Short mmCIF file of C-alpha atoms in Angstrom, two decimals:
data_model
loop_
_atom_site.label_atom_id
_atom_site.label_comp_id
_atom_site.label_asym_id
_atom_site.label_seq_id
_atom_site.Cartn_x
_atom_site.Cartn_y
_atom_site.Cartn_z
CA MET A 41 80.80 179.45 224.68
CA VAL A 42 78.79 176.16 224.13
CA ARG A 43 80.13 173.05 225.29
CA GLY A 44 78.72 170.10 223.94
CA PRO A 45 75.25 168.63 223.43
CA LYS A 46 72.26 170.25 225.39
CA LYS A 47 71.70 168.47 228.81
CA HIS A 48 68.11 169.65 229.32
CA LEU A 49 64.99 169.38 227.23
CA LYS A 50 62.09 171.77 227.86
CA ARG A 51 58.23 170.24 227.54
CA LEU A 52 57.42 172.21 224.46
CA ASN A 53 60.36 170.73 222.70
CA ALA A 54 59.78 167.34 223.49
CA PRO A 55 58.15 165.02 221.01
CA ARG A 56 54.44 165.33 220.62
CA HIS A 57 53.93 161.42 220.71
CA TRP A 58 55.11 161.41 224.43
CA ASN A 59 51.73 163.00 225.20
CA MET A 60 53.05 165.14 227.95
CA ALA A 61 50.76 167.79 229.58
CA LYS A 62 51.95 171.33 228.15
CA MET A 63 51.19 173.13 231.36
CA ALA A 64 52.46 170.53 234.11
CA GLY A 65 55.83 171.70 234.31
CA VAL A 66 58.80 173.53 232.54
CA TRP A 67 61.00 170.37 231.79
CA ALA A 68 60.89 167.00 230.24
CA PRO A 69 63.17 163.82 230.77
CA LYS A 70 65.94 164.31 228.05
CA PRO A 71 66.64 160.59 226.82
CA SER A 72 70.18 159.53 227.30
CA ALA A 73 72.63 158.67 224.31
CA GLY A 74 71.37 154.92 223.48
CA PRO A 75 70.25 152.76 220.77
CA HIS A 76 67.25 154.78 219.82
CA LYS A 77 67.28 158.39 218.45
CA GLN A 78 65.94 161.09 220.78
CA ARG A 79 62.88 161.74 218.84
CA GLU A 80 61.88 158.04 218.36
CA CYS A 81 62.22 156.67 221.72
CA LEU A 82 60.37 156.75 225.05
CA PRO A 83 62.60 157.45 228.14
CA VAL A 84 62.03 154.90 231.28
CA ALA A 85 60.98 157.85 233.19
CA ILE A 86 57.94 158.45 231.00
CA ILE A 87 56.92 154.91 230.92
CA LEU A 88 56.79 154.77 234.87
CA ARG A 89 55.26 158.21 235.39
CA GLU A 90 53.21 159.12 232.62
CA ARG A 91 52.11 155.63 231.22
CA LEU A 92 52.06 152.98 233.86
CA LYS A 93 51.61 155.92 236.71
CA TYR A 94 53.93 153.87 239.14
CA ALA A 95 55.85 157.09 240.19
CA LEU A 96 54.48 160.42 240.66
CA THR A 97 57.82 162.23 240.22
CA GLY A 98 61.09 162.25 238.56
CA LYS A 99 62.74 161.08 241.65
CA GLU A 100 60.51 158.39 242.19
CA CYS A 101 61.43 156.98 238.83
CA GLN A 102 64.99 157.39 239.91
CA GLN A 103 64.46 155.28 242.77
CA ILE A 104 62.60 152.47 240.95
CA CYS A 105 65.45 152.33 238.46
CA MET A 106 68.15 152.41 241.17
CA GLU A 107 66.34 149.35 242.87
CA ARG A 108 66.94 147.45 239.66
CA CYS A 109 63.31 146.86 238.94
CA VAL A 110 63.30 147.77 235.35
CA LYS A 111 64.60 145.37 232.62
CA ILE A 112 64.75 146.72 228.92
CA ASP A 113 65.60 143.93 226.54
CA GLY A 114 66.45 141.52 229.26
CA LYS A 115 69.27 144.02 231.02
CA VAL A 116 68.67 145.85 233.98
CA ARG A 117 68.80 149.66 233.29
CA THR A 118 69.42 152.11 236.28
CA ASP A 119 69.17 155.08 234.22
CA PHE A 120 65.82 156.59 234.55
CA ASN A 121 66.32 158.52 231.13
CA TYR A 122 67.37 155.48 229.10
CA PRO A 123 65.76 155.66 225.74
CA ALA A 124 63.33 152.65 225.00
CA GLY A 125 62.37 152.16 221.35
CA PHE A 126 60.17 150.48 219.02
CA MET A 127 60.26 146.64 219.47
CA ASP A 128 62.01 146.79 222.81
CA THR A 129 60.80 144.65 225.82
CA VAL A 130 60.27 146.46 229.05
CA GLU A 131 59.88 143.94 232.11
CA LEU A 132 58.93 144.93 235.75
CA GLU A 133 59.54 141.63 237.80
CA LYS A 134 58.15 143.06 240.87
CA SER A 135 54.70 143.87 239.62
CA GLY A 136 54.80 141.02 236.81
CA ASP A 137 54.48 143.33 233.97
CA ARG A 138 55.81 142.74 230.55
CA PHE A 139 55.41 144.91 227.80
CA ARG A 140 56.61 145.40 224.03
CA LEU A 141 56.85 149.13 222.73
CA LEU A 142 54.89 149.27 219.55
CA TYR A 143 53.12 152.07 217.76
CA ASP A 144 49.27 152.59 217.65
CA THR A 145 47.74 153.89 214.30
CA LYS A 146 48.34 157.51 215.36
CA GLY A 147 51.95 156.95 215.50
CA ARG A 148 52.16 157.05 219.36
CA PHE A 149 54.06 154.54 221.42
CA VAL A 150 51.85 152.05 223.16
CA LEU A 151 52.87 149.62 226.03
CA HIS A 152 51.64 146.49 224.27
CA ARG A 153 51.20 143.78 227.19
CA ILE A 154 53.09 140.57 226.26
CA ASP A 155 53.28 136.91 227.88
CA LYS A 156 56.65 135.28 229.18
CA ALA A 157 57.31 133.49 226.16
CA GLU A 158 57.10 136.62 224.02
CA VAL A 159 59.70 138.48 226.23
CA GLN A 160 62.53 136.17 225.14
CA TYR A 161 62.82 137.59 221.67
CA LYS A 162 62.37 140.70 219.55
CA LEU A 163 62.37 141.75 215.85
CA CYS A 164 65.31 143.76 214.44
CA ARG A 165 65.40 145.53 211.20
CA ILE A 166 68.56 145.15 209.37
CA GLN A 167 70.07 148.74 208.46
CA LYS A 168 73.51 147.73 206.95
CA VAL A 169 75.45 144.74 206.13
CA TYR A 170 79.14 145.04 205.56
CA VAL A 171 82.59 143.26 206.13
CA THR A 172 84.85 144.67 208.83
CA ALA A 173 88.71 145.55 208.49
CA LYS A 174 89.40 142.00 209.83
CA LYS A 175 87.26 140.32 207.22
CA VAL A 176 84.38 139.75 209.74
CA PRO A 177 80.91 139.95 207.88
CA VAL A 178 78.63 141.83 210.03
CA ALA A 179 74.74 143.20 210.21
CA VAL A 180 73.85 146.35 212.09
CA THR A 181 70.32 146.49 213.41
CA HIS A 182 67.86 149.25 213.91
CA ASP A 183 68.40 149.22 217.71
CA GLY A 184 72.36 149.36 217.30
CA ARG A 185 73.02 145.71 217.63
CA THR A 186 75.99 144.41 215.70
CA LEU A 187 75.32 140.67 214.63
CA ARG A 188 78.59 139.11 213.70
CA TYR A 189 78.63 136.40 211.17
CA PRO A 190 75.01 136.87 210.17
CA ASP A 191 73.33 134.23 207.70
CA PRO A 192 74.65 135.17 204.18
CA ASP A 193 70.83 135.62 203.37
CA VAL A 194 70.51 138.60 205.34
CA LYS A 195 70.13 141.85 203.30
CA VAL A 196 69.24 145.50 204.26
CA ASN A 197 65.69 146.17 205.00
CA ASP A 198 65.07 142.49 205.95
CA THR A 199 63.99 141.69 209.76
CA VAL A 200 65.70 138.99 211.83
CA LYS A 201 64.28 137.53 214.92
CA VAL A 202 66.95 137.98 217.77
CA ASP A 203 66.94 135.97 220.88
CA ILE A 204 67.33 138.39 223.70
CA ALA A 205 69.32 136.52 226.24
CA THR A 206 72.00 135.36 223.75
CA GLY A 207 71.64 137.88 221.19
CA LYS A 208 71.79 135.48 218.51
CA MET A 209 69.56 135.70 215.35
CA SER A 210 67.22 132.87 214.29
CA ASP A 211 64.83 133.56 211.70
CA ILE A 212 64.85 135.77 208.72
CA PHE A 213 61.90 137.54 207.49
CA LYS A 214 62.74 138.88 204.02
CA PHE A 215 61.58 142.01 202.26
CA GLU A 216 59.44 140.72 199.51
CA MET A 217 56.26 141.24 198.22
CA GLY A 218 53.35 139.99 200.36
CA ALA A 219 55.51 140.35 203.51
CA MET A 220 53.46 141.80 206.50
CA VAL A 221 54.98 145.19 207.36
CA MET A 222 54.25 148.03 210.13
CA VAL A 223 55.19 151.59 209.13
CA THR A 224 57.38 152.99 211.71
CA LYS A 225 57.58 156.47 210.45
CA GLY A 226 55.78 159.18 208.66
CA HIS A 227 52.05 160.28 208.39
CA ASN A 228 51.08 156.25 208.41
CA ALA A 229 53.16 155.42 211.46
CA GLY A 230 51.63 152.53 213.09
CA ARG A 231 49.74 151.23 210.23
CA VAL A 232 49.93 147.21 209.56
CA GLY A 233 49.48 145.72 206.05
CA GLN A 234 51.05 143.56 203.19
CA LEU A 235 53.68 144.94 200.89
CA VAL A 236 52.20 145.06 197.38
CA HIS A 237 54.46 147.03 195.27
CA LEU A 238 58.16 148.66 195.40
CA GLU A 239 58.84 151.55 193.17
CA LYS A 240 62.71 152.02 193.12
CA HIS A 241 64.12 155.59 192.41
CA ASP A 242 67.77 155.57 192.02
CA GLY A 243 69.57 158.64 194.01
CA SER A 244 66.20 159.24 195.68
CA PHE A 245 63.74 157.55 198.10
CA SER A 246 62.15 154.24 197.00
CA ILE A 247 58.47 154.19 197.61
CA VAL A 248 56.60 151.32 198.82
CA THR A 249 52.77 150.62 198.52
CA VAL A 250 51.02 148.91 201.59
CA LYS A 251 47.51 147.42 201.64
CA ASP A 252 45.91 146.70 204.99
CA ARG A 253 43.26 144.02 205.85
CA LYS A 254 40.36 146.12 205.14
CA GLY A 255 41.65 146.89 201.39
CA ASN A 256 42.83 150.38 201.99
CA SER A 257 46.14 151.33 200.25
CA PHE A 258 48.69 153.65 201.04
CA ALA A 259 52.36 154.72 199.99
CA THR A 260 55.34 155.51 202.24
CA ARG A 261 59.10 155.40 202.08
CA GLN A 262 60.93 152.08 201.76
CA SER A 263 63.05 153.14 205.07
CA ASN A 264 59.66 153.49 207.01
CA VAL A 265 58.47 150.03 206.89
CA PHE A 266 59.49 147.37 209.15
CA ILE A 267 58.70 143.58 208.20
CA ILE A 268 56.94 141.93 211.01
CA GLY A 269 56.08 138.72 209.62
CA SER A 270 55.07 136.77 206.29
CA GLY A 271 51.65 136.53 204.78
CA ASP A 272 49.23 137.35 207.44
CA HIS A 273 51.22 135.83 210.22
CA PRO A 274 52.82 138.79 212.51
CA GLN A 275 55.71 137.23 214.64
CA VAL A 276 54.74 139.63 217.50
CA THR A 277 51.24 140.11 218.91
CA LEU A 278 49.70 143.49 217.71
CA PRO A 279 48.10 146.02 219.87
CA LYS A 280 44.15 146.92 220.04
CA GLY A 281 42.99 147.69 216.47
CA ARG A 282 45.75 145.53 214.69
CA GLY A 283 47.28 148.51 213.01
CA ILE A 284 44.02 149.21 210.96
CA LYS A 285 43.66 152.98 210.73
CA LYS A 286 40.21 154.21 211.09
CA THR A 287 38.69 157.37 209.52
CA ILE A 288 37.45 160.12 211.77
CA ILE A 289 33.99 159.21 210.78
CA GLN A 290 34.37 155.77 211.84
CA GLU A 291 35.95 156.72 214.97
CA ARG A 292 33.17 159.10 215.70
CA THR A 293 30.28 156.57 215.05
CA GLU A 294 31.99 154.00 217.31
CA ALA A 295 32.38 156.52 220.25
CA GLU A 296 28.71 157.45 219.77
CA ALA A 297 28.06 153.67 219.89
CA ARG A 298 29.82 153.58 223.09
CA GLY A 299 27.88 156.48 224.44
CA GLU A 300 30.88 158.87 224.83
CA LEU A 301 29.44 161.63 222.70
#
């Protein structure tokens, strides 16, 4: 008789974008229940062990967390399987490291180094807006936050800037043509561009067309895009490459120029 959800995760079933070596063991860290989905997060253990190389084993990750060294979105997290996700800030005060989790153009999480001012806020996508049973208007964000009494202009698909210390929203970035977006899911995950067109399909998925700075256009579902600014001004600093996807031929010529081939 099976009781409840699985407690373990094997490496072969772990998400591909974690980039864990297939033969380096049997198990992978199973993300705890938290603000991001299991397949769309990066557990703290992988950040410490696989990415930053601050730990060699899972036990060392646990010790680092239990010493209260790791802050995610300004809160100390002692669970080494805590799921950090898109737009979260990771802070390690002892080593002076501050990162924001973003995607590279291949859809993999990248720990993008940021400064002290940028750790203070994050962008949150509005997933739903409703009124509670006690008549309190509420907006729910992509990372599970509940913003009570939001600005009445806030609609689903918009992005709000949230102050991490207070949890209050400040600026609103509307979902409108010309807005700067990052794609967070699908084949084009990690690409950045401007919204140029929206095709509404009632009862099905609305499709948006995005154009990047090099003039390449691509289409994806409306639910896959995350507004990160207006015009050509992102509200968060972008990782290397600024979300412009290169063709395999461009990648090859650049590798040749660097002398890697």
